[in-house]
Short mmCIF file of C-alpha atoms and ligand atoms in Angstrom, two decimals:
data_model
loop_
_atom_site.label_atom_id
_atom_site.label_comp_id
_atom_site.label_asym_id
_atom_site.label_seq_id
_atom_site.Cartn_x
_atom_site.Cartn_y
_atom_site.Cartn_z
CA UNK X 1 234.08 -59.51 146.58
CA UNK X 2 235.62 -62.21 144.38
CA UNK X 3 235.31 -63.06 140.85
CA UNK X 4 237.00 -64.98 138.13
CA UNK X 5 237.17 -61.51 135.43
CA UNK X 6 236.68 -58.34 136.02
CA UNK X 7 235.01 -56.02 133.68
CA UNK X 8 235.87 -52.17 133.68
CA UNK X 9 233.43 -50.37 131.31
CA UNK X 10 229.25 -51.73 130.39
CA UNK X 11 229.69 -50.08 127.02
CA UNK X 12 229.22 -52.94 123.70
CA UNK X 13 232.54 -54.27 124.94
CA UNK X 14 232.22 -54.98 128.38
CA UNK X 15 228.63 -56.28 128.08
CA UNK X 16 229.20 -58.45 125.40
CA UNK X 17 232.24 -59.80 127.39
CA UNK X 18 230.12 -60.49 130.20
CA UNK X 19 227.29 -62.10 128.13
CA UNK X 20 229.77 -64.74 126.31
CA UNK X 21 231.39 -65.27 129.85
CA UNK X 22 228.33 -66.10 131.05
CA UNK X 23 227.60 -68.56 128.37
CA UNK X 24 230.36 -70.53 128.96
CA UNK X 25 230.09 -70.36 132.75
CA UNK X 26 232.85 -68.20 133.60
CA UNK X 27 232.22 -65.34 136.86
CA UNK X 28 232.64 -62.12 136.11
CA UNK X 29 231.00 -58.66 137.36
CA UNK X 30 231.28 -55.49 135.75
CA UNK X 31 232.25 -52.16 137.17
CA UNK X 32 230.74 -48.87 135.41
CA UNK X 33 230.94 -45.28 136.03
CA UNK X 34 228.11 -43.67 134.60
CA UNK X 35 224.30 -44.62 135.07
CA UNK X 36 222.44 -47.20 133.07
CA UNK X 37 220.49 -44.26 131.32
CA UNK X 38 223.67 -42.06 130.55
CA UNK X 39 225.25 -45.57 128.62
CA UNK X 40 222.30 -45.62 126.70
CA UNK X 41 222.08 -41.83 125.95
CA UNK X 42 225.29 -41.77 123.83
CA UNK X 43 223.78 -41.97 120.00
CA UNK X 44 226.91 -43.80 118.29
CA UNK X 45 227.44 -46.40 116.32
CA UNK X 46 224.83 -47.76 113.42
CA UNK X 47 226.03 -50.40 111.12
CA UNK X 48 227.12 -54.52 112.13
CA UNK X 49 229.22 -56.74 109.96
CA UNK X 50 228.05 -59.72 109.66
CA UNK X 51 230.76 -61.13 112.15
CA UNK X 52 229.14 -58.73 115.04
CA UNK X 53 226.00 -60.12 114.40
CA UNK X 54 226.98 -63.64 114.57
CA UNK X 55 228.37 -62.57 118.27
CA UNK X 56 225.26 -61.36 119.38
CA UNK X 57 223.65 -64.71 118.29
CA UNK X 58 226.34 -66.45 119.93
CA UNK X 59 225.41 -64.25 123.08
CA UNK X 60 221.65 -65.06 122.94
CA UNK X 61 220.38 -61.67 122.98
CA UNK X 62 220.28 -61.59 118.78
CA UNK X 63 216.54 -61.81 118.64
CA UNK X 64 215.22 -58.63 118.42
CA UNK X 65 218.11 -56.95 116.13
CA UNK X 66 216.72 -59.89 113.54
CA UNK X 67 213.28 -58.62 113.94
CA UNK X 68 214.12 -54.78 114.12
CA UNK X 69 216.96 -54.32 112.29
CA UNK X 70 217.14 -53.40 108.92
CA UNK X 71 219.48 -55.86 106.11
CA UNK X 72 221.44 -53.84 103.44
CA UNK X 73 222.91 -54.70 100.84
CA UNK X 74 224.44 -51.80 99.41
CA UNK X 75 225.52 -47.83 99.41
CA UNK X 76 225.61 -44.82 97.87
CA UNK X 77 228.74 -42.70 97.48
CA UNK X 78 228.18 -39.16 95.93
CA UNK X 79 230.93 -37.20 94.52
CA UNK X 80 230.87 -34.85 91.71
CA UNK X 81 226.69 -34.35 92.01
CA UNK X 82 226.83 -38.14 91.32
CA UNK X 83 225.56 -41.40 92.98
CA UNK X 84 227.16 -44.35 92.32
CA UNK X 85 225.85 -47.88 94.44
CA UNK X 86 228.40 -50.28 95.94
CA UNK X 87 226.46 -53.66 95.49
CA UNK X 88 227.81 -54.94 98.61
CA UNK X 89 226.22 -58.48 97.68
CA UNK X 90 227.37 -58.57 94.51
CA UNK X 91 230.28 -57.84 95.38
CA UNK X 92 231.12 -60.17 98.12
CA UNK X 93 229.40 -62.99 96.86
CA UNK X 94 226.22 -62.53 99.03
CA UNK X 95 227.18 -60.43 102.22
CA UNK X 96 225.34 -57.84 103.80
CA UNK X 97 225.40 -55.37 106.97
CA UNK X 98 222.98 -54.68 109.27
CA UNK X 99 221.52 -51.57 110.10
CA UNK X 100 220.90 -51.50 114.35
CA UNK X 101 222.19 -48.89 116.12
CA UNK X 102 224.24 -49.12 119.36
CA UNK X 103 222.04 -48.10 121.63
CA UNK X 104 219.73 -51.12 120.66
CA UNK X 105 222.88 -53.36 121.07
CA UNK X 106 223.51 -52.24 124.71
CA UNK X 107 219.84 -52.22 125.74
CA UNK X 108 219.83 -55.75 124.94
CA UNK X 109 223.11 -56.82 126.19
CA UNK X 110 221.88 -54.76 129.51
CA UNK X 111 218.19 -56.71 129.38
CA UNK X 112 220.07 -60.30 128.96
CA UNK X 113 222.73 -59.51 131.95
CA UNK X 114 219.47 -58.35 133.97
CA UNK X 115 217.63 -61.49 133.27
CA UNK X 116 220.48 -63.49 133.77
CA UNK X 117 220.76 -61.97 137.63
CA UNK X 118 224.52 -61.06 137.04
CA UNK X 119 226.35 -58.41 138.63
CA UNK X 120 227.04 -54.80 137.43
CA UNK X 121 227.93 -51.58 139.38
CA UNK X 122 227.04 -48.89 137.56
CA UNK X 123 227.58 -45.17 139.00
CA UNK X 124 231.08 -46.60 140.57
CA UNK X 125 233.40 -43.61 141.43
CA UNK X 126 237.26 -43.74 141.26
CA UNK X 127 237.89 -46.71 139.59
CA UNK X 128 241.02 -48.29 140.27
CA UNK X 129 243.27 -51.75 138.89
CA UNK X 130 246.01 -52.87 141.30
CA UNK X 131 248.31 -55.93 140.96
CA UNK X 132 247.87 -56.68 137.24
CA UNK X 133 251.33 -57.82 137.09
CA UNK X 134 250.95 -60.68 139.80
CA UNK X 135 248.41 -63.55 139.62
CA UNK X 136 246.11 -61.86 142.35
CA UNK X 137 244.90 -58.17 140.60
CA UNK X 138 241.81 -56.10 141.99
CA UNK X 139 240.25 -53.48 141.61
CA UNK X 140 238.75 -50.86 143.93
CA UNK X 141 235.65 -48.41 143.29
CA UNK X 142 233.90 -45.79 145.98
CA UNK X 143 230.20 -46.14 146.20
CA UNK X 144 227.62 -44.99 148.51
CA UNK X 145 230.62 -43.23 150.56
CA UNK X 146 232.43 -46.87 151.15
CA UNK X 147 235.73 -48.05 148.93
CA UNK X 148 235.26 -51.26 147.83
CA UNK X 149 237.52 -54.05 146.88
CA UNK X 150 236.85 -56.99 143.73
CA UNK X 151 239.26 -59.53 143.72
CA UNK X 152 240.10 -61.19 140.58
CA UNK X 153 241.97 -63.49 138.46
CA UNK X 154 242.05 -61.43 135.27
CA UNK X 155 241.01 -57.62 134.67
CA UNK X 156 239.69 -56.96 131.12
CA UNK X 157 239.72 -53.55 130.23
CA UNK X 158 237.02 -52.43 128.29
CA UNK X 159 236.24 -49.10 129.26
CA UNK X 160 236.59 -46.96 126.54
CA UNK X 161 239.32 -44.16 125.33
CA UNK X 162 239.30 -42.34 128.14
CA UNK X 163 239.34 -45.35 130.59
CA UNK X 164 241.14 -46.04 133.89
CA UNK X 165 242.77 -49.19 132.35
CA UNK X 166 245.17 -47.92 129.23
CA UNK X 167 246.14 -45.34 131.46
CA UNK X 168 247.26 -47.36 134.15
CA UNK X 169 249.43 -49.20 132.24
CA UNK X 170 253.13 -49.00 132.74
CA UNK X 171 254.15 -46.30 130.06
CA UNK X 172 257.33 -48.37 129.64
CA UNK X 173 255.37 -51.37 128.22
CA UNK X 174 252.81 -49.58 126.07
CA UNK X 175 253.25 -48.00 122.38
CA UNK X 176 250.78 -45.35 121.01
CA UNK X 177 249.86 -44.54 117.73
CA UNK X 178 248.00 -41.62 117.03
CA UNK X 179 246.53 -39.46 113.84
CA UNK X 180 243.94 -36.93 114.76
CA UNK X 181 242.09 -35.85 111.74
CA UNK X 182 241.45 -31.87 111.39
CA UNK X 183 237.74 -31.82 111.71
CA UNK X 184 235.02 -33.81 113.57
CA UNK X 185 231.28 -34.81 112.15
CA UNK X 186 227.99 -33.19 113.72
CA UNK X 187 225.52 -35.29 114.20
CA UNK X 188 221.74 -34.98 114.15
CA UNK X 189 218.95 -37.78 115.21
CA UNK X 190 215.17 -36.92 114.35
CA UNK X 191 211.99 -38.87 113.85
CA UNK X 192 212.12 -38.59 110.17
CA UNK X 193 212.03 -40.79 107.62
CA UNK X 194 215.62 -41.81 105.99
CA UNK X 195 216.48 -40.02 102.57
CA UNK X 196 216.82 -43.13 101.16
CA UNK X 197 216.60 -46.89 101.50
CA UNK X 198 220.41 -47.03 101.45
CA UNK X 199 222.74 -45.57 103.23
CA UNK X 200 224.68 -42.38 101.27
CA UNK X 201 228.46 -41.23 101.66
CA UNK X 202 228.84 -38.03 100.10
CA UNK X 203 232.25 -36.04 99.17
CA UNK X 204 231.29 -32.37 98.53
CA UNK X 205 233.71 -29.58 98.40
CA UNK X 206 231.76 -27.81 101.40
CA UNK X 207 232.84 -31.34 103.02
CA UNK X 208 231.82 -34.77 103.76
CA UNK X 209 228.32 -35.67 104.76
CA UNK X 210 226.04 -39.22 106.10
CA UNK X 211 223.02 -40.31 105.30
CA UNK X 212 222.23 -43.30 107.48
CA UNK X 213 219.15 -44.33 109.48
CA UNK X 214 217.84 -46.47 112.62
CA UNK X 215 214.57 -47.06 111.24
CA UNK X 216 212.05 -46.53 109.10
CA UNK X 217 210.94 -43.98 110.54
CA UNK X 218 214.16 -42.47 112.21
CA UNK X 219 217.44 -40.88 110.64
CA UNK X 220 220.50 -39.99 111.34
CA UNK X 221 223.06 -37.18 109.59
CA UNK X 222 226.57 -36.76 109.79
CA UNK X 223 227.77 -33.36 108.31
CA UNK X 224 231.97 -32.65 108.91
CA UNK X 225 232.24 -29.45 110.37
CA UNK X 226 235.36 -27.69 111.65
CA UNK X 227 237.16 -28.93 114.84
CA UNK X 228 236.45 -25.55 116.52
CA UNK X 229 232.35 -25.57 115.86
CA UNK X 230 230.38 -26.01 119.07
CA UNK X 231 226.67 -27.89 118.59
CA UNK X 232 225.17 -24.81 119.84
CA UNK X 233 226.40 -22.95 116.81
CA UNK X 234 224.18 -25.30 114.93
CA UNK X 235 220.17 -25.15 115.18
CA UNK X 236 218.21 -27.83 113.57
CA UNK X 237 217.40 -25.37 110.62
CA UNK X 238 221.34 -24.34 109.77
CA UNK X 239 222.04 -28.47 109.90
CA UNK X 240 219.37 -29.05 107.35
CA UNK X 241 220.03 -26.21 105.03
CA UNK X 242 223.78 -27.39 105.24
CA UNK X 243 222.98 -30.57 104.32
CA UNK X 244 220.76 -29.94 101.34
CA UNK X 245 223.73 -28.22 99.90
CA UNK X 246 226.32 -31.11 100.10
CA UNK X 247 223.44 -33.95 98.61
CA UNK X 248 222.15 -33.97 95.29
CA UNK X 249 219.16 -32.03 93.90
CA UNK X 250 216.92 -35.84 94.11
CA UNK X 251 217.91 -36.38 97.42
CA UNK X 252 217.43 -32.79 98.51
CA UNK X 253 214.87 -32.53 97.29
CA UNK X 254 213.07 -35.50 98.84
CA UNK X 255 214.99 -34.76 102.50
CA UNK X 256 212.42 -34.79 105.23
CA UNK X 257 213.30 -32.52 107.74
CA UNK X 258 212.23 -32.02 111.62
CA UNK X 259 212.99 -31.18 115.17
CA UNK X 260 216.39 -33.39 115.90
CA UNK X 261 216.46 -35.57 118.93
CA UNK X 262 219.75 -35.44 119.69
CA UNK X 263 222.53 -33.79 118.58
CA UNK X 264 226.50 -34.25 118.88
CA UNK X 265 230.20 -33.55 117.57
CA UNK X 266 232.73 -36.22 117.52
CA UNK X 267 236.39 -35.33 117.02
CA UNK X 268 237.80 -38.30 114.15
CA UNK X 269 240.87 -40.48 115.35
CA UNK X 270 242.73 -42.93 114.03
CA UNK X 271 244.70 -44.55 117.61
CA UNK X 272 246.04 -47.98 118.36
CA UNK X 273 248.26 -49.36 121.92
CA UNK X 274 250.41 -52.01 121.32
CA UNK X 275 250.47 -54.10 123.17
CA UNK X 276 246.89 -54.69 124.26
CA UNK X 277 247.65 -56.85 127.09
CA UNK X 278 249.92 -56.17 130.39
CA UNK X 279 250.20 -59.23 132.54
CA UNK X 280 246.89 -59.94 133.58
CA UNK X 281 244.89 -56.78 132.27
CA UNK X 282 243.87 -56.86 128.75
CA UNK X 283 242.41 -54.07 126.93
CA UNK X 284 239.28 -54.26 124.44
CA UNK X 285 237.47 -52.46 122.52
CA UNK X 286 237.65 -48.28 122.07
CA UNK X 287 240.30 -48.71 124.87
CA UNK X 288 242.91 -50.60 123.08
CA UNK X 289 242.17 -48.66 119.57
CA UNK X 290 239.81 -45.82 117.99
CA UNK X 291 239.08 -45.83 113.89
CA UNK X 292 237.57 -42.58 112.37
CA UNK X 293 233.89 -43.82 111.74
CA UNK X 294 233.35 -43.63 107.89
CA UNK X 295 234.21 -47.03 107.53
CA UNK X 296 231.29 -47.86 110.38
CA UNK X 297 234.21 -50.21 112.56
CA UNK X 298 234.57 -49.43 115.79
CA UNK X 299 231.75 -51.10 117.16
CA UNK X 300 232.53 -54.25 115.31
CA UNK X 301 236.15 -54.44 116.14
CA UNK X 302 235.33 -53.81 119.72
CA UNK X 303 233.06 -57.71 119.07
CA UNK X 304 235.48 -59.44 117.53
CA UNK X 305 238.41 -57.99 120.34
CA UNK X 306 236.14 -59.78 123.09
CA UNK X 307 235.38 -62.52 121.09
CA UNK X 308 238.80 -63.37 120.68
CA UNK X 309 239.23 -63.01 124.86
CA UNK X 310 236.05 -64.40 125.74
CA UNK X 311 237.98 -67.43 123.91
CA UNK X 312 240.95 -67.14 125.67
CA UNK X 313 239.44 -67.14 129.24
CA UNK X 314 237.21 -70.22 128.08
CA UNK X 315 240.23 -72.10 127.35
CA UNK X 316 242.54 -71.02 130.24
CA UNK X 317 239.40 -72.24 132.67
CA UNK X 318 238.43 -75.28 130.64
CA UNK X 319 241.91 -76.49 128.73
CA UNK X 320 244.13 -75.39 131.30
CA UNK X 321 246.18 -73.38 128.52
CA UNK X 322 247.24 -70.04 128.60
CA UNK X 323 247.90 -70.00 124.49
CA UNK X 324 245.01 -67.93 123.89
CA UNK X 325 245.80 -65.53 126.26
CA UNK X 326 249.57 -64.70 125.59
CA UNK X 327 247.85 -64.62 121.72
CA UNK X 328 245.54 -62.57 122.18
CA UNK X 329 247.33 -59.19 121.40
CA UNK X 330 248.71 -60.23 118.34
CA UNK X 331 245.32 -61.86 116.83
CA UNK X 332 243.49 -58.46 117.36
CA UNK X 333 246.16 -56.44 116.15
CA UNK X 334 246.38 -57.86 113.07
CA UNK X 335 243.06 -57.44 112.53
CA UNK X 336 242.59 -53.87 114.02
CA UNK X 337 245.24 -52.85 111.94
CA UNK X 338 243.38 -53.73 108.80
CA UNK X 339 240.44 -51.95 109.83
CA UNK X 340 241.99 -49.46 110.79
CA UNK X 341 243.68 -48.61 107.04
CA UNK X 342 240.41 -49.19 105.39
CA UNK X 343 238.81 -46.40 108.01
CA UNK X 344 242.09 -44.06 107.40
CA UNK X 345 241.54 -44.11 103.61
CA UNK X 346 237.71 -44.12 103.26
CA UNK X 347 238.36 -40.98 105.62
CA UNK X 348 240.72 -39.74 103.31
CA UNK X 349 238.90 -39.91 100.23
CA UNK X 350 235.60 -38.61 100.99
CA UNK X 351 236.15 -35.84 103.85
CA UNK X 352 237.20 -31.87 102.59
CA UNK X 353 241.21 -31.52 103.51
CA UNK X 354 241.03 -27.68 103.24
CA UNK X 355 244.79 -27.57 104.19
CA UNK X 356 245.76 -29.55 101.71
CA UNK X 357 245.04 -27.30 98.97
CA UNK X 358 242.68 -27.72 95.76
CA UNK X 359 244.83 -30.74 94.30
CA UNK X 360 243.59 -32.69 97.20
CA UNK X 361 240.09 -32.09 95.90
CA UNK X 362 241.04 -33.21 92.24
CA UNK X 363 242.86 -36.19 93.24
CA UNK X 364 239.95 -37.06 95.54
CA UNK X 365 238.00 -37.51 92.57
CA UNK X 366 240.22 -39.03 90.09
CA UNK X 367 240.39 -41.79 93.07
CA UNK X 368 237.18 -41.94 93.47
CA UNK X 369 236.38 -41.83 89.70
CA UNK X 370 238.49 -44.49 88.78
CA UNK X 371 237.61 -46.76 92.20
CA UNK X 372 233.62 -46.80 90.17
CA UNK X 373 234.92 -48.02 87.15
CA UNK X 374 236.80 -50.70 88.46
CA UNK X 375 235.45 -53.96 89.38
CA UNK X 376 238.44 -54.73 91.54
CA UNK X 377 238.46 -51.03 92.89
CA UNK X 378 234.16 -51.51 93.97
CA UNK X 379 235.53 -55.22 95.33
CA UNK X 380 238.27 -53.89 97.63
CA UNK X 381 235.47 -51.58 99.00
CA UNK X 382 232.75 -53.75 99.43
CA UNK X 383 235.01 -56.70 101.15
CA UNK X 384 236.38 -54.11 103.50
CA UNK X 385 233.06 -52.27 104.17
CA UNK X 386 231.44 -55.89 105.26
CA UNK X 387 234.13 -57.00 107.51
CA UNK X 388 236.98 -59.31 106.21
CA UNK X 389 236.34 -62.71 107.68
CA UNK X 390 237.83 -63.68 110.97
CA UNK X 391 240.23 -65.96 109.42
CA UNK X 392 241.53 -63.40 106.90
CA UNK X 393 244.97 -63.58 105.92
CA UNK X 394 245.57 -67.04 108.59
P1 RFL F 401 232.55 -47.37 124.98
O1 RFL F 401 231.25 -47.46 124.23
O2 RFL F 401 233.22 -46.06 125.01
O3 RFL F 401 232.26 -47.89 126.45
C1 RFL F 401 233.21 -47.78 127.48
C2 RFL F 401 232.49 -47.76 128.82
O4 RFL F 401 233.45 -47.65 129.86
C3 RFL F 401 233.00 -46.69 130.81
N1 RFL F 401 234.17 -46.14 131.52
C4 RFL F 401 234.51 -46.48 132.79
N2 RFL F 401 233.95 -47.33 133.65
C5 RFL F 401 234.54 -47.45 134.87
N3 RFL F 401 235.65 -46.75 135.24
C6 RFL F 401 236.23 -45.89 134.39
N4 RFL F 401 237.33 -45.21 134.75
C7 RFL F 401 235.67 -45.74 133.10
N5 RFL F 401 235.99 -44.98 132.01
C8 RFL F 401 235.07 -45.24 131.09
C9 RFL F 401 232.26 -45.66 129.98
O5 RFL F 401 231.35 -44.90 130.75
C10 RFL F 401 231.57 -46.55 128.95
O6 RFL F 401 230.29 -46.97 129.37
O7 RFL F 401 233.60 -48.43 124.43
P2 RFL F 401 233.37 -49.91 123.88
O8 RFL F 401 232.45 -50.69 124.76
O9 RFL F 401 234.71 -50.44 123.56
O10 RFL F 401 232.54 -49.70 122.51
C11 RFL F 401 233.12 -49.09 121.38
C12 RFL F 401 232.05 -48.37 120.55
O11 RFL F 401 231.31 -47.54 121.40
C13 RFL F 401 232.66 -47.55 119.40
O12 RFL F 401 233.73 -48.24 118.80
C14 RFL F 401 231.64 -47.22 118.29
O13 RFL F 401 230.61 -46.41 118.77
C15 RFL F 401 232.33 -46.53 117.10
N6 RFL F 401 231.38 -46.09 116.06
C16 RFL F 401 230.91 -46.99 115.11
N7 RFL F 401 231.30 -48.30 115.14
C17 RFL F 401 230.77 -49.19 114.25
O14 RFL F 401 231.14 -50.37 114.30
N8 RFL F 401 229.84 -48.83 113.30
C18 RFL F 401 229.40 -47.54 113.20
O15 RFL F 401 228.52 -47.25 112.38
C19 RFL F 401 229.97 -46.56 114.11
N9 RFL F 401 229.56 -45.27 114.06
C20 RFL F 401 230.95 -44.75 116.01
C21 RFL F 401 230.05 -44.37 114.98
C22 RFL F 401 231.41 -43.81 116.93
C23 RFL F 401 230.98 -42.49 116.84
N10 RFL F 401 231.47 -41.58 117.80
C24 RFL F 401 230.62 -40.87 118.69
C25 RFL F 401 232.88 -41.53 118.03
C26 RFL F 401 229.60 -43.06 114.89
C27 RFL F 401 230.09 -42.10 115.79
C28 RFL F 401 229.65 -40.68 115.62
C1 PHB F 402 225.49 -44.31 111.98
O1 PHB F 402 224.39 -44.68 111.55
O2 PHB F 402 225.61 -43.75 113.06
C2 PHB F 402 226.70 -44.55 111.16
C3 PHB F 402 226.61 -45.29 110.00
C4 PHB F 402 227.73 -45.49 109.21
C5 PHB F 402 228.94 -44.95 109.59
C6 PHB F 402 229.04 -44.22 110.77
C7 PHB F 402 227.92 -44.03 111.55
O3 PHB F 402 230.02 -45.12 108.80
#
């Protein structure tokens, strides 16, 4: 097989890579390890900057997030038995986030690549990249009890944390930075409706907890628990009780509770590679850099990453340049980088650092105290929760 790019990984990533390749008539096919239905079974990501969502228009399969996805236009933080709202629009001069979770994105990223006939191998074994470093890479897969072979000009990498293509990479040429945060957050989806219109952050001394939502009729939880918990440690009942006790007595009070859907822990990271491209591989997405998701960015970096290489093919096909390309590290670092202090500190201040003894706590709150009564403190968080513009900083 032959084809101009390709794509390891259909997570957000790789099929929103494939969809804006598409669009401007570039080849490419992707190459996925799991099933269709396992993609679509991980419960992640919830919130879109307003950048993501312009990709997804720009991909043509926007339609239905407009109709089913919910606008916000602020949040709740609770500390101290106290909510305070963070008027994103107010705040950033009329920007707001969107409320669509991840497994809606991919369904119709999957549904567009469908109906456009274009190629994806999902349930591909042993995937392999060969050759990066010349002008003629490939990669191999096993399927069906055959190796196959895809011949390519570029390989774009977009297959996740634990992917074939960081790994591959000479470990000469690749830098690695690296916090992993003592604790990871529980999660909990049930047909229930949300606590509240909005969604709430809350800093408790038994530790940090999420109130977000997919739906009006559908919510999700986030409750930090230790590293060493296992999910079956928690039944439904313990999660909600838990819960209650970290929200205040309005919003525990008016909690619905019910049988969860789904239910997962997810170790917090802070990670970036540098460089994210090696020769003719580039990495995007979760496998060039993981944020801790308080500050709700991973999925929207992951956009903007392939937005910036969906660019860079377009003009090496149709300008005959290769600027974008050998830029194309820098202009996501600078910007992952960013996001990547905002989701560090938002961590910082609203999750329980038991280690850190009870000043932590205090200091926690004298932050957070003073951030509320500051119109420049509630500014710096709104314009970082909604995404700094693409041109931030240029
Ligand atoms: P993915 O989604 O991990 O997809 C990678 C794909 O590559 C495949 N793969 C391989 N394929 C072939 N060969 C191999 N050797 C392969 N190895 C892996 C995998 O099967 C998979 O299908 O990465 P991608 O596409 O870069 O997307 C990144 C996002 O998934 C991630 O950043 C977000 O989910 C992060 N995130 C959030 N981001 C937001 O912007 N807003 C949020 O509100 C938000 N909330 C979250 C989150 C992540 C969470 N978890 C579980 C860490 C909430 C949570 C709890
Ligand atoms: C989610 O709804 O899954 C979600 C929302 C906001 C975050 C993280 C996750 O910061």
């Amino acid at each position: 097989m032959r084809t101009q790019i390709a794509i390891i990984g259909a997570g957000p990533s790789g099929l929103l890579l494939g969809q804006l390749l598409h669009k401007a008539g570039i080849d490419a096919i992707i190459v996925e390890r799991q099933s269709p239905d396992y993609v679509l079974g991980r419960i992640r990501a919830g919130v879109l900057e307003q950048v993501a969502i312009d990709l997804l228009d720009e991909a043509g399969v926007g339609q239905r997030m407009h109709s089913e996805g919910l606008v916000h236009s602020g949040f709740d933080m609770l500390f101290n038995n106290k909510r305070h709202r963070i008027d994103l629009e107010k705040l950033t001069g009329g920007k707001k986030v969107m409320v669509y979770g991840q497994t809606e994105v991919t369904r119709d990223l999957m549904d567009a690549r469908t109906a456009a006939g274009l190629p994806t191998v999902y349930e591909a074994a042993n995937v392999q990249v060969h050759d990066f470093d010349t002008k003629a890479p490939s990669v191999t897969y096993e399927k069906d009890g055959l190796t196959h072979t895809v011949q390519c000009d570029f390989i774009a990498g977009c297959d996740g944390f634990h992917g074939v293509c960081r790994a591959s990479a000479p470990r000469s040429a690749i830098k690695e930075y690296e916090k992993v945060y003592p604790f990871g957050w529980l999660g909990l989806l049930s047909d229930t409706p949300p606590v509240h219109h909005e969604l709430i952050y809350v800093n408790h001394p038994r530790g940090f907890a999420l109130c977000s939502q997919r739906s009006a009729t559908r919510s999700r939880y986030y409750l930090q628990v230790p590293l060493t918990d296992k999910v079956e440690q928690w039944s439904d009942d313990t999660f909600w009780s838990e819960l209650k006790l970290r929200l205040d007595p309005e919003a525990a009070e008016k909690l619905v509770t019910g049988p969860s859907i789904e239910k997962s822990i997810a170790p917090l990271r802070s990670f970036v590679t540098e460089p994210l491209r090696f020769g003719r591989m580039f990495l995007a997405g979760d496998a060039g850099h993981i944020v801790p998701p308080t500050g709700a960015k991973g999925l929207n970096l992951a956009a903007t990453d392939v937005k910036y290489l969906a660019s860079a093919f377009a003009e090496f096909y149709q300008d005959n340049t290769e600027a974008g390309i050998d830029n194309y590290s820098e202009r996501c670092l600078k910007r992952i980088w960013r996001a990547e202090r905002f989701s560090w500190w938002f961590t910082s201040i609203m999750h329980n650092f038991d280690g850190e003894g009870a000043i932590n706590g205090k200091l926690q709150q004298a932050e957070l105290d003073y951030l509320m009564h500051s119109e420049s403190g509630l500014r710096t968080i709104a314009e970082n929760y909604v995404g700094l513009p693409l041109n931030f900083g240029e």
